[in-house]
Tab-separated table of C-alpha atoms in Angstrom:
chain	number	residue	atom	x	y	z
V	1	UNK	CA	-8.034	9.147	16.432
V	2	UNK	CA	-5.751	11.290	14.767
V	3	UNK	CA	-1.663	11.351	15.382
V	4	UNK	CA	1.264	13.132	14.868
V	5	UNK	CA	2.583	10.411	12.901
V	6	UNK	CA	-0.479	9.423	10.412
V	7	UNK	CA	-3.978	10.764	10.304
V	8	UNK	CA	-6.191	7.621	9.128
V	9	UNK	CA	-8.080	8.174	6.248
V	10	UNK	CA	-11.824	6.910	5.933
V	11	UNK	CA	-11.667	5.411	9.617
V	12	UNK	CA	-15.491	5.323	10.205
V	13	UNK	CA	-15.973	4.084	7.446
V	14	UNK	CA	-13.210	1.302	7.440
V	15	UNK	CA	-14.535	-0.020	11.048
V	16	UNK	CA	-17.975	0.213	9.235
V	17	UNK	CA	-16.854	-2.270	6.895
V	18	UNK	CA	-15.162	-4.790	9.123
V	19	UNK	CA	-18.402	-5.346	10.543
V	20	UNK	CA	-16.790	-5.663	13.859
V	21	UNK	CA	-18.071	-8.630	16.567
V	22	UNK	CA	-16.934	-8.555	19.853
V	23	UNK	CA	-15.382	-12.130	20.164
V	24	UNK	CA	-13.668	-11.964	16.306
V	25	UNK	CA	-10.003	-12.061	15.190
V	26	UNK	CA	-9.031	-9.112	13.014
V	27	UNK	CA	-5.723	-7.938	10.892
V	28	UNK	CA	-4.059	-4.880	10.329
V	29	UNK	CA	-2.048	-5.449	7.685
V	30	UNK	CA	-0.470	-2.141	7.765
V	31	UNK	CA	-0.578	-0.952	11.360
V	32	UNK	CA	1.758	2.497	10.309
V	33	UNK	CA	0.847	4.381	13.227
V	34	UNK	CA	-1.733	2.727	14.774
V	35	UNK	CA	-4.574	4.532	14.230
V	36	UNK	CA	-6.578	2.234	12.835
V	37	UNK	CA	-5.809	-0.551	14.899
V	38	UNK	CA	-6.352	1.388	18.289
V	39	UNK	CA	-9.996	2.369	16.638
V	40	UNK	CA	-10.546	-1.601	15.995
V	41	UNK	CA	-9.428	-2.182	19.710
V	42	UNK	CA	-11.510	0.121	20.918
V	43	UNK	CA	-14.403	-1.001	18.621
V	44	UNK	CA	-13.996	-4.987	20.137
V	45	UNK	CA	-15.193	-3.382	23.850
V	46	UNK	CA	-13.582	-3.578	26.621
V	47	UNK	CA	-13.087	-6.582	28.152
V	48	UNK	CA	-13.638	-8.748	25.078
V	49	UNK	CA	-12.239	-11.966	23.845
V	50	UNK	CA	-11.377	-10.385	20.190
V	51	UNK	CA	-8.135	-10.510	18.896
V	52	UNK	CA	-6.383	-7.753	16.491
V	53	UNK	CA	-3.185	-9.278	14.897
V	54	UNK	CA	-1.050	-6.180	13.363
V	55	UNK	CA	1.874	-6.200	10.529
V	56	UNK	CA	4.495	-3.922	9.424
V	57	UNK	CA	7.813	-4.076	8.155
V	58	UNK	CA	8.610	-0.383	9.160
V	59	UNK	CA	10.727	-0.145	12.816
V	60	UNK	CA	9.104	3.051	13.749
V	61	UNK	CA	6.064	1.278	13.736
V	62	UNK	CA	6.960	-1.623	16.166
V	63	UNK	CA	7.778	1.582	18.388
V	64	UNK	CA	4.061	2.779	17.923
V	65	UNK	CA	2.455	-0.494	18.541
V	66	UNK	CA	4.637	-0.887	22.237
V	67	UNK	CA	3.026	2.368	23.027
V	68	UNK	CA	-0.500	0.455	23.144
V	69	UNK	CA	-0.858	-1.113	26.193
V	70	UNK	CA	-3.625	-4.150	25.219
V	71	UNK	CA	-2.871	-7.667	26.012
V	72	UNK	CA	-5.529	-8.116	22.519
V	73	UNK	CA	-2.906	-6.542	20.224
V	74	UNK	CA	-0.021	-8.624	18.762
V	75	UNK	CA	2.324	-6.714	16.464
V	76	UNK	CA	4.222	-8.669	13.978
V	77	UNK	CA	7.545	-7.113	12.894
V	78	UNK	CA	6.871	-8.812	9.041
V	79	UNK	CA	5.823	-7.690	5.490
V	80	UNK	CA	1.752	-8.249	4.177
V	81	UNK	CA	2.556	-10.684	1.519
V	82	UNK	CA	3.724	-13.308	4.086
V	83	UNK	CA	0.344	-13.044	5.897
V	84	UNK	CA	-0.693	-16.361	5.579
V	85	UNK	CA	2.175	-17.926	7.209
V	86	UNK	CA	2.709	-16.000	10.407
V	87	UNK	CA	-0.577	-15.745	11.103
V	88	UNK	CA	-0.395	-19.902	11.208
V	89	UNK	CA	2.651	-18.897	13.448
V	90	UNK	CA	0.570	-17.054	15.924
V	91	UNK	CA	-2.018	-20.182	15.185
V	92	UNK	CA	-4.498	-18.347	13.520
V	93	UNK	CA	-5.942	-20.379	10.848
V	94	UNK	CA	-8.975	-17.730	10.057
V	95	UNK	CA	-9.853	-14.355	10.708
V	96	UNK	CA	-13.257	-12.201	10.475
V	97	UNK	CA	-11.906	-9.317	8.972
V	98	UNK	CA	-8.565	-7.758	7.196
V	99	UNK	CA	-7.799	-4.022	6.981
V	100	UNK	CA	-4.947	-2.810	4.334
V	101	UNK	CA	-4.456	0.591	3.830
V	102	UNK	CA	-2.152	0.426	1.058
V	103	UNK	CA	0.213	3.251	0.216
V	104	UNK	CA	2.750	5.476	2.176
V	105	UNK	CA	2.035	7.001	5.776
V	106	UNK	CA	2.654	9.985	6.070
V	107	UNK	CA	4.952	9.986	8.613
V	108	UNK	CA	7.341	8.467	6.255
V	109	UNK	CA	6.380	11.388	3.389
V	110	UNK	CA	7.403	14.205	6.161
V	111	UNK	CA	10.762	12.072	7.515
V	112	UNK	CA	13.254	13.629	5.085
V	113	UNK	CA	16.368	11.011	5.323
V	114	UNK	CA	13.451	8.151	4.116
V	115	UNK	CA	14.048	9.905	0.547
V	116	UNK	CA	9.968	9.358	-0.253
V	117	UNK	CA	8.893	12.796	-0.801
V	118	UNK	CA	10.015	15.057	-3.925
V	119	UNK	CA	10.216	18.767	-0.814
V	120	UNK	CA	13.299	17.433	0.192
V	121	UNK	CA	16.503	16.945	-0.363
V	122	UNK	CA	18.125	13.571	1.266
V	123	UNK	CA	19.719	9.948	0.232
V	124	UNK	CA	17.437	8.126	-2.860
V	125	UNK	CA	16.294	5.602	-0.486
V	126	UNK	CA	12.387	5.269	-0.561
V	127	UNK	CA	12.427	1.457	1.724
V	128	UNK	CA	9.225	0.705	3.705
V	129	UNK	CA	11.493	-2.059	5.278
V	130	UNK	CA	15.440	-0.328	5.867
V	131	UNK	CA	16.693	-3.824	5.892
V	132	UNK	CA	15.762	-4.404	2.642
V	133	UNK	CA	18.716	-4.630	0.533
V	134	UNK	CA	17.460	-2.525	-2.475
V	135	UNK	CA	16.906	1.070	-1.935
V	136	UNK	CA	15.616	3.884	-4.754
V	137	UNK	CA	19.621	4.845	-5.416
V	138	UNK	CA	20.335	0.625	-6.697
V	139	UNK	CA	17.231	1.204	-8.897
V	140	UNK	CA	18.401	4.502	-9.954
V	141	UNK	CA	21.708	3.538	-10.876
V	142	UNK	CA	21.952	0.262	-11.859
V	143	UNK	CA	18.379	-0.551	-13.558
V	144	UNK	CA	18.553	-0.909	-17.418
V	145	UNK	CA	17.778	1.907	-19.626
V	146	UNK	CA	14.780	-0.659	-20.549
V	147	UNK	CA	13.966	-1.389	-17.294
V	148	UNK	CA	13.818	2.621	-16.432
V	149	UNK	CA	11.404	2.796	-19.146
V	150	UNK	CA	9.505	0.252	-17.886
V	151	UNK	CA	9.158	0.911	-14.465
V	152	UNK	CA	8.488	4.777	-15.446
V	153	UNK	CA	5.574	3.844	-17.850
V	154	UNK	CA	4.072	1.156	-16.145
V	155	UNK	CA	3.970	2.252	-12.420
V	156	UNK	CA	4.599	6.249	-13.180
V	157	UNK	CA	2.153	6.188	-15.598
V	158	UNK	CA	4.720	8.773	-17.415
V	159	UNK	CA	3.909	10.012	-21.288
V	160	UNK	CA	7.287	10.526	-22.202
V	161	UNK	CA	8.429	7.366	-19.498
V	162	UNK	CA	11.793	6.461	-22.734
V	163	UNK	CA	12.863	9.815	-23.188
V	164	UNK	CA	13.350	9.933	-18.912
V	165	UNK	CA	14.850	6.318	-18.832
V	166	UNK	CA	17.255	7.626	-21.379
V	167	UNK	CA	18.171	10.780	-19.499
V	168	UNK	CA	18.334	9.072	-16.158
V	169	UNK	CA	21.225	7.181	-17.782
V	170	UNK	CA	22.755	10.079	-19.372
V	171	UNK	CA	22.638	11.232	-16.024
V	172	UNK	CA	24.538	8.455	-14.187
V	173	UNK	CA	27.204	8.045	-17.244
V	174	UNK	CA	28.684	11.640	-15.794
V	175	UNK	CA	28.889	10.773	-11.882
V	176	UNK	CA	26.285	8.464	-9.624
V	177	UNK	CA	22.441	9.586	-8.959
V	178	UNK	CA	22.885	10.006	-5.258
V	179	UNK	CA	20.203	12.252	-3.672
V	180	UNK	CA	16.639	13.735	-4.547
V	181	UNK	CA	17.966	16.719	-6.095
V	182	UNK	CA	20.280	14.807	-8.316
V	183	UNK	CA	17.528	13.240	-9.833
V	184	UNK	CA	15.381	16.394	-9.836
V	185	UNK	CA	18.260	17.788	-11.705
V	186	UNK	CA	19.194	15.228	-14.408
V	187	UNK	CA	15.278	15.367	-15.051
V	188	UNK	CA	14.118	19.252	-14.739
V	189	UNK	CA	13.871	19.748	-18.237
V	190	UNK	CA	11.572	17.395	-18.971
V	191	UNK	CA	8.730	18.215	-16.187
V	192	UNK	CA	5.783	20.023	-18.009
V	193	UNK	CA	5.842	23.631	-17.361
V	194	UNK	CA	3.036	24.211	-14.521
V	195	UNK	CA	2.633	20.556	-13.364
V	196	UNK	CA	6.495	19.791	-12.797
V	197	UNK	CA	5.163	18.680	-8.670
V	198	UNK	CA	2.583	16.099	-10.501
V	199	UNK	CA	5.602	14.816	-13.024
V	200	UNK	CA	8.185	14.294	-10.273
V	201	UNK	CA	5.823	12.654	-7.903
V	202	UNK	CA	4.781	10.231	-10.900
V	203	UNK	CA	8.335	9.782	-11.053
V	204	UNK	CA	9.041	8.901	-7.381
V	205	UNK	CA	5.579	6.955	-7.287
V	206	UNK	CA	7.178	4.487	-10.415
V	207	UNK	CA	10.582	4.166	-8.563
V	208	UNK	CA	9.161	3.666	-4.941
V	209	UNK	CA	7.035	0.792	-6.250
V	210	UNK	CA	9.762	-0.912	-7.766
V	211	UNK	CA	11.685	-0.693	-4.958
V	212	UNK	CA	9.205	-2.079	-2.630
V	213	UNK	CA	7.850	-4.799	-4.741
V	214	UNK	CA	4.679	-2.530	-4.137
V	215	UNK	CA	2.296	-4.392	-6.900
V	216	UNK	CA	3.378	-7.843	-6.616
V	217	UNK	CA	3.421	-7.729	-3.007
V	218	UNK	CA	-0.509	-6.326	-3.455
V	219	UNK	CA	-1.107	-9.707	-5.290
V	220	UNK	CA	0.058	-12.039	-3.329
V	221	UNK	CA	-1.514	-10.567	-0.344
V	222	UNK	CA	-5.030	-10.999	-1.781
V	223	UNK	CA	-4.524	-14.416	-2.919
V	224	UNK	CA	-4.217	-15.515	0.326
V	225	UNK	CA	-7.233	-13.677	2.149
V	226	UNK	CA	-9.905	-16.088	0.644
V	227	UNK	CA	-7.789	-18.868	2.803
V	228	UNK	CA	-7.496	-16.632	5.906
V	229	UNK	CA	-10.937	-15.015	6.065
V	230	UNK	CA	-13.901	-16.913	8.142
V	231	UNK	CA	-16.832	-17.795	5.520
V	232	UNK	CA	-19.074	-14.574	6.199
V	233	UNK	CA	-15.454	-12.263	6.857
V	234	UNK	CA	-14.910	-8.755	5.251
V	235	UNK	CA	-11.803	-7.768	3.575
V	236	UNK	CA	-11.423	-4.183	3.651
V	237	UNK	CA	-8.864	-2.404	1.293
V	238	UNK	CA	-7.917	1.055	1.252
V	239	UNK	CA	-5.799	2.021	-2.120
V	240	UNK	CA	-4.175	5.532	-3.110
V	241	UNK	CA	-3.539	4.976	-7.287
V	242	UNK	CA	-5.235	3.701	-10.246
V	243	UNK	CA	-2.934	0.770	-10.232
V	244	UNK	CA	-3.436	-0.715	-6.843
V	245	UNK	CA	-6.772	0.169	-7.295
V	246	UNK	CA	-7.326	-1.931	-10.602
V	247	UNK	CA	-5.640	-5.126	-8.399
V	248	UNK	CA	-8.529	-5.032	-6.010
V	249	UNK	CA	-11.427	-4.240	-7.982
V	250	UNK	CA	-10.337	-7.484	-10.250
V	251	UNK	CA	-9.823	-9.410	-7.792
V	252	UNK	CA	-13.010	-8.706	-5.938
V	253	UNK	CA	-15.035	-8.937	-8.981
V	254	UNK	CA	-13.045	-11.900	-10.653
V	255	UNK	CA	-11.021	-13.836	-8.908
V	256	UNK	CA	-8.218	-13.329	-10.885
V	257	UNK	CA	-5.886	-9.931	-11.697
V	258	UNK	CA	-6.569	-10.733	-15.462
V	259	UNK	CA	-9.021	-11.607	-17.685
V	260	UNK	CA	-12.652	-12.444	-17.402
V	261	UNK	CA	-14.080	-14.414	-14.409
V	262	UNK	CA	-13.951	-18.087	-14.513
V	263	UNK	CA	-17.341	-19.987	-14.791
V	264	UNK	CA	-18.283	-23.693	-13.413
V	265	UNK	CA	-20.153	-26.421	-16.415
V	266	UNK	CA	-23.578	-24.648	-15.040
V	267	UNK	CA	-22.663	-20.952	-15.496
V	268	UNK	CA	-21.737	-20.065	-11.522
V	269	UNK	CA	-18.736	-17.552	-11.332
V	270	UNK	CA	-16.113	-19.083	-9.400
V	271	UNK	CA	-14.738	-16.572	-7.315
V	272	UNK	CA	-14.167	-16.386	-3.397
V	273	UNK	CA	-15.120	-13.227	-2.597
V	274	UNK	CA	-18.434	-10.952	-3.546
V	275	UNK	CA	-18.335	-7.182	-3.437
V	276	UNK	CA	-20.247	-5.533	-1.259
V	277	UNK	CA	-18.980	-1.839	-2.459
V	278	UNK	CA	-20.612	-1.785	-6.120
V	279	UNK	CA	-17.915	1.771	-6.241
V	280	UNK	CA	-15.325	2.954	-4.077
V	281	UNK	CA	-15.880	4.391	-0.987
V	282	UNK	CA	-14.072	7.566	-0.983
V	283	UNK	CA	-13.562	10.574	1.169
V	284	UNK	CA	-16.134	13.507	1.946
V	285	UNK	CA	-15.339	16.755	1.095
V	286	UNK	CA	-14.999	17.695	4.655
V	287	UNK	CA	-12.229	14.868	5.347
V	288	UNK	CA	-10.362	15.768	2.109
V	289	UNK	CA	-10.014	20.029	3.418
V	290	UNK	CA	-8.830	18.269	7.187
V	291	UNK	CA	-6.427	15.608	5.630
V	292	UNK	CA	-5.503	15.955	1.853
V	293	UNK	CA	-4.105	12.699	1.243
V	294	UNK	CA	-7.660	11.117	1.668
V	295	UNK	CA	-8.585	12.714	-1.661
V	296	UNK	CA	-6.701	10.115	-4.050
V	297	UNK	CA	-8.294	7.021	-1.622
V	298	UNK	CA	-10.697	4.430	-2.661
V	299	UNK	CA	-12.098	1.770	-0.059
V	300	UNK	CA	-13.044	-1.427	-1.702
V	301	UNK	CA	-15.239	-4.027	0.375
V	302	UNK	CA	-15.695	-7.326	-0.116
V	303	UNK	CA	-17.018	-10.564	1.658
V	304	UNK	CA	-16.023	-14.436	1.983
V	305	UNK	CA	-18.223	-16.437	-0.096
């Protein structure tokens, strides 16, 4: 099930964990390049009532869902966090199972001009969705020196995320931060000698969720799946950082993205969903030497209560 444009990470063991039946509705919250969703097609059986309902803000991905040729698939041109509502749309109330695989494909890491990856040299841009109206070069530019900080601390998990805030705005005082080099450049001197690859893609990681509302976005998705999922539905999440990561596993566990789990007069936890991961699933060795980017993944399960 590999392509050209993503190879899907942990696929066995994602369809695995959908618990596919022949006859159930399923989502694809990020369809990317479809690998995924043709395995889940393929996994319904031919001829089956089941329905797989895909989203994805990204054009080149409509063009790889119109490439699969199954009256079961409906792609929907639209961004995860609105989930609940165009699934009512398509009138689907409740599903059996939802699939995100959070992160980056990585056909958008290898298309230079989308500005994600730190090897080349194009436009700041960094939008899953190129209508959106805020692209990495607003950010760059016009964020707050305590908003850089911010942003490089909290999603770039940077050390020394002021000192780069306040050089990023040095930067900009002389003439605009316009393409990857530009940034690479205002910020060379400050990338630890021997790990300057792991500092700038911290760097692009912090600005790339900002831009796409990456962690809130996360949020609000999973608020809604307790709604959308069947009782006895699995929702299957694939994340790629310690920060999505930490959004699931709390939520899973509690409920909640903060704090302990709420409890009923009698002691029950009130929560929606129960794990049925205890840890993350995550890649064998053998995947990780045929497809590097599986090694950062972690698959979190869990069921409808």
């Amino acid at each position: 099930m590999t392509t050209s444009y993503h190879d899907p990470v942990l696929l066995t063991e994602c369809l695995d964990a959908l618990n596919i039946k022949p006859g159930g509705t399923y989502v694809d919250v990020t369809f990317g390049g479809g690998g995924h969703s043709r395995a889940i097609l393929e996994r319904l059986g031919p001829g089956s009532t089941g329905k797989l309902l895909a989203f994805d803000q990204d054009a080149d991905a409509r063009a790889n869902a119109e490439a699969i040729n199954d009256p079961r698939l409906t792609f929907i041109p639209a961004n995860f966090r609105n989930l609940k509502r165009f699934l009512r749309l398509y009138g689907v109330k409740q599903v059996d199972g939802i699939l995100a695989d959070l992160g980056i494909s990585s056909h958008q890491i290898d298309t230079p001009e989308r500005g994600f990856a730190t090897r080349f040299d194009a436009d700041l841009d960094m939008r899953m969705d190129q209508q959106a109206a805020t692209s990495a070069k607003e950010v760059v530019n016009n964020a707050t020196e305590q908003d850089l900080h911010r942003i490089l601390g909290m999603y770039g998990e940077i050390t020394n995320a002021r000192t780069v805030a306040t050089a990023i705005v040095s930067a900009r005082a002389n003439r605009p931060i316009r393409t990857i080099n530009d940034l690479k450049t205002a910020l060379q001197r400050f990338a630890p000698r021997g790990k300057e690859n792991k500092f700038f893609a911290q760097v692009f990681q912090a600005i790339r969720i900002e831009v796409n509302e990456e962690l809130k976005v996360l949020e609000e998705f999973l608020e809604q799946t307790p709604e959308v999922l069947t009782s006895g539905g699995r929702l299957v999440v694939m994340s790629y950082h310690s920060l999505e990561d930490r959004l699931v596993k709390n939520y899973i566990n509690k409920g909640k993205f903060h704090g302990e789990v709420d409890k009923d007069l009698y002691g029950n936890e009130l929560k929606p969903l129960q794990a049925i991961t205890r840890k993350p699933i995550e890649a064998s060795d053998e995947e990780v030497s045929r497809n590097p980017r599986a090694r950062s993944a972690k698959l979190r399960v869990a069921e409808k209560v």
